[in-house]
Short mmCIF file of the C-alpha atoms (twelve columns), coordinates in Angstrom:
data_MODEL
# 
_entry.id   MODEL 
# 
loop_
_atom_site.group_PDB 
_atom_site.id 
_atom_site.type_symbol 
_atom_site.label_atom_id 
_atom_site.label_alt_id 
_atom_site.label_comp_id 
_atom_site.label_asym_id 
_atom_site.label_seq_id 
_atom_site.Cartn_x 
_atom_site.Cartn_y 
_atom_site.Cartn_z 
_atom_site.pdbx_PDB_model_num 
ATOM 1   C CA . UNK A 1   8.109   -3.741  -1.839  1 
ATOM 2   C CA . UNK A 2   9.008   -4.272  -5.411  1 
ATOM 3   C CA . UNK A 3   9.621   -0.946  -8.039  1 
ATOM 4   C CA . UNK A 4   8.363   -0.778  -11.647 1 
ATOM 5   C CA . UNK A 5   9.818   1.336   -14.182 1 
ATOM 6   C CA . UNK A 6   7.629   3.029   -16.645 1 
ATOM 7   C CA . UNK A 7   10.116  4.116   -19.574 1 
ATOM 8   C CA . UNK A 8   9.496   6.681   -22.764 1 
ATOM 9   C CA . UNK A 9   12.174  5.409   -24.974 1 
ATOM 10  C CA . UNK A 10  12.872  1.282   -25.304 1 
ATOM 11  C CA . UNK A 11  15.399  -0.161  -22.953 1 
ATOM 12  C CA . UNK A 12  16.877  -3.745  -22.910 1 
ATOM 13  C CA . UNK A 13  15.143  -5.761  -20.389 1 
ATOM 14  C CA . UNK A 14  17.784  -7.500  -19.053 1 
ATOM 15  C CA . UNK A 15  19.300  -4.146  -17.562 1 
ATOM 16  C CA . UNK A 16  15.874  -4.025  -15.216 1 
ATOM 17  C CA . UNK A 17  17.432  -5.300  -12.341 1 
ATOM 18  C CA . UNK A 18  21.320  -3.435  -12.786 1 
ATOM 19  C CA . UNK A 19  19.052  -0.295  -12.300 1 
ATOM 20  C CA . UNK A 20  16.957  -2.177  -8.867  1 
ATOM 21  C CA . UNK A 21  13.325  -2.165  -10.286 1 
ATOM 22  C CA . UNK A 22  11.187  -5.703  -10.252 1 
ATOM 23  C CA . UNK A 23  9.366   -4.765  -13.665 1 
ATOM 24  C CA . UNK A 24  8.459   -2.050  -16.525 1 
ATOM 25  C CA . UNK A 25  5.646   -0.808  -18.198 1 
ATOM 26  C CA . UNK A 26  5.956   0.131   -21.578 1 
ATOM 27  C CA . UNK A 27  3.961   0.239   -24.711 1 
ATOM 28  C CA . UNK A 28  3.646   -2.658  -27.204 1 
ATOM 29  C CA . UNK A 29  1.481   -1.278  -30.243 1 
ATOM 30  C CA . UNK A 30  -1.176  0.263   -28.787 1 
ATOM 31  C CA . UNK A 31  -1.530  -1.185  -25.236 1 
ATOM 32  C CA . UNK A 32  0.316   -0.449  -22.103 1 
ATOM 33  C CA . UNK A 33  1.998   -3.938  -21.117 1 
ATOM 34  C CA . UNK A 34  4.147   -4.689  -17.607 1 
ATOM 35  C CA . UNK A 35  6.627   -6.811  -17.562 1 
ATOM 36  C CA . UNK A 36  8.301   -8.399  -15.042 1 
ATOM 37  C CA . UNK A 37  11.430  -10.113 -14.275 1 
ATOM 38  C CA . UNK A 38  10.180  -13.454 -15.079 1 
ATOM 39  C CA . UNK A 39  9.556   -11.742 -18.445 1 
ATOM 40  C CA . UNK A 40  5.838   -12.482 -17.391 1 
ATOM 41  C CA . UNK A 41  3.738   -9.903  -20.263 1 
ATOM 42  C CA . UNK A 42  0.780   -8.375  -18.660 1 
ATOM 43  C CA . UNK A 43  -2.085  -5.738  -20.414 1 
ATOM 44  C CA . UNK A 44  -2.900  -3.321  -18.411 1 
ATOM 45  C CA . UNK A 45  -6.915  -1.520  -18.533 1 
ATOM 46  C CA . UNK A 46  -8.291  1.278   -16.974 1 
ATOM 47  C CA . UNK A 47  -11.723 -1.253  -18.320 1 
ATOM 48  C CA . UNK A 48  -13.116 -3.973  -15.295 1 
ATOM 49  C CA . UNK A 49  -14.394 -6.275  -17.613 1 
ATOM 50  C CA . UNK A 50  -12.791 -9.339  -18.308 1 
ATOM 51  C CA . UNK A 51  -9.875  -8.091  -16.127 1 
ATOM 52  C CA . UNK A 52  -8.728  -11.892 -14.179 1 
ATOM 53  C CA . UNK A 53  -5.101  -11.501 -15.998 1 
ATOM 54  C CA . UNK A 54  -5.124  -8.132  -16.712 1 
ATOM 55  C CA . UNK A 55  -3.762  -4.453  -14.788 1 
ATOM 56  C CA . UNK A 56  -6.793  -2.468  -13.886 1 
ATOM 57  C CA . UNK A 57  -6.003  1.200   -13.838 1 
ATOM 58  C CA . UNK A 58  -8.092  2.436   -11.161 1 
ATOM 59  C CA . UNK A 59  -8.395  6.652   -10.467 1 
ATOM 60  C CA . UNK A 60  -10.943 6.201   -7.781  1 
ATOM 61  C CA . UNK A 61  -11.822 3.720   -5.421  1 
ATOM 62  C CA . UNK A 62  -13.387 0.622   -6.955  1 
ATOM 63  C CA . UNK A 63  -12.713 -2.840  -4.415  1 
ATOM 64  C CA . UNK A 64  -14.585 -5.481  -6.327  1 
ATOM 65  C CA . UNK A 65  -11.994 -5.310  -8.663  1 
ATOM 66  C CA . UNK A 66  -10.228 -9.182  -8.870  1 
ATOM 67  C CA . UNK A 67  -7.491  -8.331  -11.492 1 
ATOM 68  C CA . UNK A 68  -3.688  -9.537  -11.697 1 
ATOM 69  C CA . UNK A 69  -2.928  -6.180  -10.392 1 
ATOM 70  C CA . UNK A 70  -4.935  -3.038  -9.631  1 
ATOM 71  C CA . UNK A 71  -2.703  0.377   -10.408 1 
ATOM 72  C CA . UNK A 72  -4.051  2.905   -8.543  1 
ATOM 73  C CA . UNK A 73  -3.391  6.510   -10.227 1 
ATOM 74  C CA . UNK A 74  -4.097  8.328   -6.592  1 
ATOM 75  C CA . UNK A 75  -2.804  8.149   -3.017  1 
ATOM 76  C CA . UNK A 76  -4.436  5.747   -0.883  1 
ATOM 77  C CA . UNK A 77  -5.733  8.038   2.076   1 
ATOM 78  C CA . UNK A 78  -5.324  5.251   4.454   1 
ATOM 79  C CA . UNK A 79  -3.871  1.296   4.773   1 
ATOM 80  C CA . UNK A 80  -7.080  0.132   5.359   1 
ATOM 81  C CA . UNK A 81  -8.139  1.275   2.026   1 
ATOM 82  C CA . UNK A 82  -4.942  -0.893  0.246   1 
ATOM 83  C CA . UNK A 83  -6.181  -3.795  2.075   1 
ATOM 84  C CA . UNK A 84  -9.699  -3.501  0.584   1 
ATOM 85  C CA . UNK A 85  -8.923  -4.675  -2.681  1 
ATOM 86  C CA . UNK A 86  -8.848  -8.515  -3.671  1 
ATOM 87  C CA . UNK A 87  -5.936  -7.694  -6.252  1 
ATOM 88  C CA . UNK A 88  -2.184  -6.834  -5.509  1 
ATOM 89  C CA . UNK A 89  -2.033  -3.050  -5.541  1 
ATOM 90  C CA . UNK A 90  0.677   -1.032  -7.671  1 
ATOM 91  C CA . UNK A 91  0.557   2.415   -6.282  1 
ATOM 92  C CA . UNK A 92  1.540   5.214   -9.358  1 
ATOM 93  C CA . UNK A 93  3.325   8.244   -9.613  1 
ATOM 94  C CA . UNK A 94  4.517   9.173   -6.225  1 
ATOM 95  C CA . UNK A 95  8.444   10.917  -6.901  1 
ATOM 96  C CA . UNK A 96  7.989   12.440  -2.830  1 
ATOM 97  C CA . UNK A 97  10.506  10.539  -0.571  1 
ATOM 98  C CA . UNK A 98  8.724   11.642  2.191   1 
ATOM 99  C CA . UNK A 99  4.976   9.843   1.494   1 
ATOM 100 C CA . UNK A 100 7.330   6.576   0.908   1 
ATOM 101 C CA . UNK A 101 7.125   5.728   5.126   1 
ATOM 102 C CA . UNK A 102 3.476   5.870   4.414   1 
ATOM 103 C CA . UNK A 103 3.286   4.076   1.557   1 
ATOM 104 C CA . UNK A 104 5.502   1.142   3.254   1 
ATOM 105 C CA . UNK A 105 3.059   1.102   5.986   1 
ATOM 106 C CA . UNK A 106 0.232   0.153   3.496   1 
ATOM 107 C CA . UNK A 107 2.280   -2.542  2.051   1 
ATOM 108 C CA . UNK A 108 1.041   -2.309  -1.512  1 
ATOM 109 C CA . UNK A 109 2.606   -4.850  -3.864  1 
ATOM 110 C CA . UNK A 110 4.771   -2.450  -5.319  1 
ATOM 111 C CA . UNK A 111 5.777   1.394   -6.642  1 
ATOM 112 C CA . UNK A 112 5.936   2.423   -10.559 1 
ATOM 113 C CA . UNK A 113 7.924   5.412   -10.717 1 
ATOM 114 C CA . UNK A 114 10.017  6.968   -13.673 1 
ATOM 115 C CA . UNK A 115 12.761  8.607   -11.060 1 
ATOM 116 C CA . UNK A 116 15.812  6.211   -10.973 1 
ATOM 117 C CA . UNK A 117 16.962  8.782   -8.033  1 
ATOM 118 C CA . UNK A 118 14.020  8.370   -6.388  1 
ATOM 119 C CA . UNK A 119 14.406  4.412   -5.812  1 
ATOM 120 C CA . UNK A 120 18.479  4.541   -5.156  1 
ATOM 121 C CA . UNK A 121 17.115  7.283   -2.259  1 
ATOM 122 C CA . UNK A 122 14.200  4.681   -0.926  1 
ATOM 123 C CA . UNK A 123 17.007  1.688   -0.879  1 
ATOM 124 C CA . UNK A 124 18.940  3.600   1.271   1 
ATOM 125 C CA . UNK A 125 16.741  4.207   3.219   1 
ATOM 126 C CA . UNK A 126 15.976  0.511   3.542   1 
ATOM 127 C CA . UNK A 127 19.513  -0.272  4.028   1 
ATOM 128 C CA . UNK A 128 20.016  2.199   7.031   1 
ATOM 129 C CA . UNK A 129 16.811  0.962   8.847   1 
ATOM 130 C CA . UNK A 130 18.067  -2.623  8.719   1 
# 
C-alpha cells in the first residue's frame, strides 16, 4: 500500500521518501496536483468529465469513473465496494490506526494522510506482522 502526503506549507520533493510516503498533493496555482516519486504531475477533480489522466475526487459512490486515480473523501463500507471501481483508489483522511487492518483488507492503491505519526505507526505494524 503506498502513502501520500498532502502538505500546507512547500516541502522539497526529494525528502518524500526520507519521511516513507510514495507521493504528495499540493497546490500549484489554483489546482490540487499529486505527485509522485517518479515526479509524475497529476490534476486532481472532484469533475468526471474528461477525467482519463486526471484524480477524481469522489464523496459518494460513483463506479463508472475510469480516471488515473479515484480519491475517495469517505470510508469504503466494504472491499467489495473498492473493487468496483475501474480506477486505482486513494482512500482520504483516515488518521485512526485502528480502521488501517480494514483498509489493508480492501487493498486500495494507497492512503493520503497529513499525520507523519500515523504512517511510522502503520510501518510498524507492517514490520511486526512480517
Amino acid at each position: 500500500m503506498k502513502f501520500v502526503l498532502r502538505i500546507k506549507e512547500e516541502m522539497p520533493r526529494d525528502r518524500l521518501k526520507e519521511l516513507g510516503f510514495d507521493g504528495m498533493i499540493e497546490k500549484d496555482g489554483n489546482t490540487l496536483v499529486i505527485y509522485d516519486k517518479d515526479k509524475l504531475k497529476i490534476e486532481i477533480t472532484d469533475k468526471p468529465e474528461n477525467i482519463e489522466d486526471k484524480a477524481l475526487v469522489l464523496s459518494k459512490p460513483y463506479y463508472r469513473a475510469k480516471a488515473k486515480f479515484v480519491i475517495l473523501r469517505y470510508m469504503p463500507m466494504s472491499i467489495r465496494e473498492i473493487h468496483q471501481y475501474k480506477s486505482p483508489v486513494l482512500i482520504d483522511g483516515i488518521n485512526d490506526i485502528s480502521l488501517y487492518p480494514k483498509v489493508e483488507s480492501m487493498k486500495p492503491w494507497g492512503i493520503i494522510t497529513e499525520d507523519k505519526n500515523f504512517v511510522d505507526m502503520i510501518r510498524k505494524i507492517i514490520n511486526k506482522s512480517k
